[in-house]
Coordinates of C-alpha atoms and ligand atoms in Angstrom, one line a residue:
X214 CA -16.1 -3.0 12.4
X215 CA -14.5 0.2 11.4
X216 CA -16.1 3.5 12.8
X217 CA -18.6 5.5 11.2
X218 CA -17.7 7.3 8.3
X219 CA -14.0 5.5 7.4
X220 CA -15.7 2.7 5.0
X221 CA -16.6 4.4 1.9
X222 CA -18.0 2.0 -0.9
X223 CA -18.2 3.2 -4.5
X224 CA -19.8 2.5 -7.3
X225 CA -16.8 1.2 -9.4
X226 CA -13.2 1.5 -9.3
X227 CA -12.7 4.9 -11.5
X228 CA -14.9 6.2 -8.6
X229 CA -13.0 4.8 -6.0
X230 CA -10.0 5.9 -7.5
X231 CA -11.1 9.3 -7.7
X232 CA -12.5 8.9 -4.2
X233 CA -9.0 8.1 -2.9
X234 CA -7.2 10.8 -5.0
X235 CA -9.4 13.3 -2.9
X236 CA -8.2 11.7 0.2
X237 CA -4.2 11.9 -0.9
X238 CA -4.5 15.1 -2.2
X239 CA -6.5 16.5 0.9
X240 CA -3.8 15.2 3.3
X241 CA -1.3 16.9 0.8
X242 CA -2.6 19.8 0.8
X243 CA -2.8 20.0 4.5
X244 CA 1.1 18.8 5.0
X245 CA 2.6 19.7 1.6
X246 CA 6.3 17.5 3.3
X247 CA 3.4 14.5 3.9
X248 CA 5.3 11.2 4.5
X249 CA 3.5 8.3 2.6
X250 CA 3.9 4.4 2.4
X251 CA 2.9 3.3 -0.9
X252 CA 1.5 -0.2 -2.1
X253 CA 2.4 -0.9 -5.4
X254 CA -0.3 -3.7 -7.0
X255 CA -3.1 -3.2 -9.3
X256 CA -5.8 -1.6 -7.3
X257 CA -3.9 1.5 -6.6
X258 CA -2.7 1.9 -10.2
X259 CA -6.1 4.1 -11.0
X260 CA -5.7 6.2 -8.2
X261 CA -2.1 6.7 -9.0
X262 CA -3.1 8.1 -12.3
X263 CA -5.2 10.4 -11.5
X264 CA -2.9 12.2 -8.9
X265 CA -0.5 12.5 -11.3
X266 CA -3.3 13.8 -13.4
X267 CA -4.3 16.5 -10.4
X268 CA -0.2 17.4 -10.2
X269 CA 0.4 17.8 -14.3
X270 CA -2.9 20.1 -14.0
X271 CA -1.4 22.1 -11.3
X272 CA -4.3 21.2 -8.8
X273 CA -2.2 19.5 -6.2
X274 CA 2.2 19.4 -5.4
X275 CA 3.6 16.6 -4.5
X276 CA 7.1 18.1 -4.6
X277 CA 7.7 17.8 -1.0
X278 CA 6.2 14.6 -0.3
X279 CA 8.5 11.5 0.6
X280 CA 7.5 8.3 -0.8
X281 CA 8.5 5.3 1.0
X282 CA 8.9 2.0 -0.3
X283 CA 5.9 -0.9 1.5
X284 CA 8.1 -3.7 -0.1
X285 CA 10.2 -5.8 -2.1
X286 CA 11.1 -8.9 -3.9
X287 CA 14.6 -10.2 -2.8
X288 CA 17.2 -11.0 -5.1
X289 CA 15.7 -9.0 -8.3
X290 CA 17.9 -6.5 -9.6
X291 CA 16.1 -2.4 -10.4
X292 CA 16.3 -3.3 -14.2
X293 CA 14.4 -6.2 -13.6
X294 CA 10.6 -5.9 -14.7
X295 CA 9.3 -7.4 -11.7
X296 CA 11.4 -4.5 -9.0
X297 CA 8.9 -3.3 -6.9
X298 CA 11.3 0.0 -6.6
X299 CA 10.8 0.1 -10.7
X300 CA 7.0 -0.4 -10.3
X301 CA 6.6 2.7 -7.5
X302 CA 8.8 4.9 -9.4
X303 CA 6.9 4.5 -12.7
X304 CA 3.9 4.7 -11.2
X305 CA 3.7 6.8 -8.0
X306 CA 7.0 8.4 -7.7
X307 CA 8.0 10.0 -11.3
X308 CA 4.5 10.8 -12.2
X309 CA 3.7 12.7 -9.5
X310 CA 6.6 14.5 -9.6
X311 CA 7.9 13.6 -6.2
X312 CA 11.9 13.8 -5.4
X313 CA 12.5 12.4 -2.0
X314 CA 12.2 8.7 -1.5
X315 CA 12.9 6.1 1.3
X316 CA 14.2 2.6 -0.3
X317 CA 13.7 -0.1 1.4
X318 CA 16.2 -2.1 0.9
X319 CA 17.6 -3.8 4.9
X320 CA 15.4 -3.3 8.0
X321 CA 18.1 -1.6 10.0
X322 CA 18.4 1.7 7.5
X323 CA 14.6 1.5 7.2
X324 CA 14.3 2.1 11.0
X325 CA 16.5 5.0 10.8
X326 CA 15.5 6.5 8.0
X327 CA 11.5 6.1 9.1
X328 CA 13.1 8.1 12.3
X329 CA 14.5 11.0 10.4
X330 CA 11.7 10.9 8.9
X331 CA 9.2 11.3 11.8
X332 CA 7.5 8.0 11.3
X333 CA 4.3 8.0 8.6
X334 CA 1.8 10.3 7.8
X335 CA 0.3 8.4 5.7
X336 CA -0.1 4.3 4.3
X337 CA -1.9 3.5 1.1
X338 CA -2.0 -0.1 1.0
X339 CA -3.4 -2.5 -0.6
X340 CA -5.5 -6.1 0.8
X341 CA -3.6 -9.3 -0.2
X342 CA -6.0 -11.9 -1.0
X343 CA -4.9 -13.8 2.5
X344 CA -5.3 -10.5 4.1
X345 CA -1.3 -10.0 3.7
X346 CA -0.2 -5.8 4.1
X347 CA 2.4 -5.2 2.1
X348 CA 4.1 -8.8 2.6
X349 CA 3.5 -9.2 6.2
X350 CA 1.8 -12.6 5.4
X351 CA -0.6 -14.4 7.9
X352 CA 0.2 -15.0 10.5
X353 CA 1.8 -11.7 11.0
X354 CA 1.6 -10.2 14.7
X355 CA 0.6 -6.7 15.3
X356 CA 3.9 -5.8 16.6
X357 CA 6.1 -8.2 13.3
X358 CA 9.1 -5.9 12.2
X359 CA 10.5 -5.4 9.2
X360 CA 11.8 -8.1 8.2
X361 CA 12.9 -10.8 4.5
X362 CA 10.3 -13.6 4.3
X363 CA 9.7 -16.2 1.9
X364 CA 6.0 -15.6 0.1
X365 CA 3.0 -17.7 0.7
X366 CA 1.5 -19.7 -2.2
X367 CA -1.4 -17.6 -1.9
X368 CA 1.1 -14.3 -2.7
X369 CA 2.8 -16.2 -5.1
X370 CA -0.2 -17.1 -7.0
X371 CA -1.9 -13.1 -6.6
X372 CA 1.5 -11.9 -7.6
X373 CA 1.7 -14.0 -10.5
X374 CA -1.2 -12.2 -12.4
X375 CA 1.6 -8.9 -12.7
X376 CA 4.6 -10.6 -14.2
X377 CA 2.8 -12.6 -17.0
X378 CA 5.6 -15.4 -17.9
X379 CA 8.3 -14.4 -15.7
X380 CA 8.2 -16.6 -11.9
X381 CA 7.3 -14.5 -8.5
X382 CA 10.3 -14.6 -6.5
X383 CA 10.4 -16.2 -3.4
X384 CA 11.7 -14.0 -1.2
X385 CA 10.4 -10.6 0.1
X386 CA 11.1 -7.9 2.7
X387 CA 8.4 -6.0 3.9
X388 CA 7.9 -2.4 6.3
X389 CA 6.8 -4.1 9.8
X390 CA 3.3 -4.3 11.1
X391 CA 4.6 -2.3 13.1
X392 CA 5.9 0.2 10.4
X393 CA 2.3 0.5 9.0
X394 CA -0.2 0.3 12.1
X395 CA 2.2 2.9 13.5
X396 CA 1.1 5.3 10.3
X397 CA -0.8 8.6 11.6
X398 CA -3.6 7.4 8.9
X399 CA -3.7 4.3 6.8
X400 CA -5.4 4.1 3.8
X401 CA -7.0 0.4 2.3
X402 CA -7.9 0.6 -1.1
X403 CA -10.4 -2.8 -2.0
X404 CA -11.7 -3.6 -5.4
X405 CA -13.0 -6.9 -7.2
X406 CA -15.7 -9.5 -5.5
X407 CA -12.0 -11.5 -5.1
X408 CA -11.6 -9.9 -2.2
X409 CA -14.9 -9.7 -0.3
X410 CA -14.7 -12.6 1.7
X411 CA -11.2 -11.4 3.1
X412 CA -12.5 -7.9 3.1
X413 CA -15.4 -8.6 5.8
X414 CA -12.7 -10.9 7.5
X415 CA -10.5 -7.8 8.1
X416 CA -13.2 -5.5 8.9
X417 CA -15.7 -7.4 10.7
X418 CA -13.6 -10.7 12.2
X419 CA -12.1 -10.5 15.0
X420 CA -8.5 -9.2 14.9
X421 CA -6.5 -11.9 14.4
X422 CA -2.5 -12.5 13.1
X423 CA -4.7 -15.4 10.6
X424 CA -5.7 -11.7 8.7
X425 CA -3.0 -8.9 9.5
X426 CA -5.4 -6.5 7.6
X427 CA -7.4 -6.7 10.8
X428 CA -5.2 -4.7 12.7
X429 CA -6.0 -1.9 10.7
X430 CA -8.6 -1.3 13.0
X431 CA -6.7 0.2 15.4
X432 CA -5.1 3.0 13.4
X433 CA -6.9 6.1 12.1
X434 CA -8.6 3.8 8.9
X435 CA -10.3 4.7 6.1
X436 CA -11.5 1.7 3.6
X437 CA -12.1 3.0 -0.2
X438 CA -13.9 0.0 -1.6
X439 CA -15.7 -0.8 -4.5
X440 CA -19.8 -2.3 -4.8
X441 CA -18.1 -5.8 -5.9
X442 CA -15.7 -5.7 -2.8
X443 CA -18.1 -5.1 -0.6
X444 CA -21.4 -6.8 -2.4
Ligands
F6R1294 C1 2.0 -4.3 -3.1 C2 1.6 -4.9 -1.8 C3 0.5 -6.0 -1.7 C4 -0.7 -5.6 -2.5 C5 -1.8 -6.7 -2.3 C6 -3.0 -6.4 -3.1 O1 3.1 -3.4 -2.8 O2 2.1 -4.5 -0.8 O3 0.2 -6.2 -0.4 O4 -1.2 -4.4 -2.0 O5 -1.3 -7.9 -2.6 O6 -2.7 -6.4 -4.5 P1 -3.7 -6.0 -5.7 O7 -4.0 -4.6 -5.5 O8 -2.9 -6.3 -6.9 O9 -4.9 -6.9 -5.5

């Protein structure tokens, strides 16, 4: 189980959404040049709008910060709708007025740009429905690097939901395991009673490559969840 204090359940997702804002914009505020991993997906989206919400009202800058990309289809091109670049720029990056990025494009420039970097200060991520974190995919060691991977069905089928008609590609890259448990504080955003089975796996199983979200309980955690993720 997580320690006391890092699993906060809320009401209903504008709540946890605002609940998470608070977190982002408290570590902001702290480190204005914060270094962030961001999940793209829908249970972030509400949080996402409401930071950029804080940043047009002047209560919070983001100018400074450095987004970094969690992950990517292979093979799609950054005018295609399904570019995960395209969907973190709309969303996260433009709206919150931030200027720096990190792409992630081949794990060898990842590594080296994470290192100019300074490694993570922060990763917002999301919890697959197989306990995947970004596309590290079960079974995904602790230590798995960045790396291209073919989807599992169960990714496939999740990812479908965002694309309406078009087909989830096939191939992926993904930051490491080793990118994200390596973050100075990671933050997992649940919401929906679809993920409370996996949910309890990752925080109360044992820690196991079968759920790579249960790693996250070696980092510096904090869970945002909703009531129905957590029933
Ligand atoms: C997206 C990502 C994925 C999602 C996860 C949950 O960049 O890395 O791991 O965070 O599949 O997706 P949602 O939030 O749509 O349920």
């Amino acid at each position: 189980m997580v320690g006391e204090g890092t699993l906060r359940i809320q009401p209903d997702p504008a709540q946890l959404a605002q609940a998470a804002a608070d977190f982002i914009a408290a570590q902001a505020r702290a480190k204005p040049n914060l270094s962030i991993l961001v999940a793209t997906g829908n249970t972030p989206m509400p949080t996402y709008i409401e930071l950029a919400r804080r940043a047009e009202a002047g209560a919070v800058d983001f100018t400074r910060v450095t987004a970094v990309q969690l992950d990517e289809y292979l093979g799609v091109s950054d005018a295609d709708p399904r570019s995960l670049w395209g969907w973190m720029r709309r969303s996260f990056v433009e709206p919150l007025g931030i200027t720096r990025t990190v792409r992630l494009e081949n794990p060898e420039q990842f590594k080296v740009a994470l290192a100019e970097l300074g490694g993570l200060d922060l990763a917002i991520l999301g919890l697959g429905p197989n306990g995947h974190l970004g596309f590290n995919e079960p079974p995904s060691q602790p230590d798995a690097p960045t790396r291209t991977l073919t989807l599992t069905p169960a990714s496939l089928a999740s990812n479908a939901a965002y694309w309406g008609k078009l087909d989830v590609p096939t191939g992926a890259i993904t930051a490491g395991m080793d990118v994200i448990l390596a973050a100075r504080a990671c933050l997992l955003l649940v919401s929906g009673t679809h993920k409370r089975d996996i949910l309890r796996a990752a925080l109360e199983g044992p820690e196991t490559p079968a759920v790579p979200a249960s790693f996250l309980r070696r980092t510096a955690l904090t869970v945002i969840a909703d009531e129905a993720a957590w029933g």
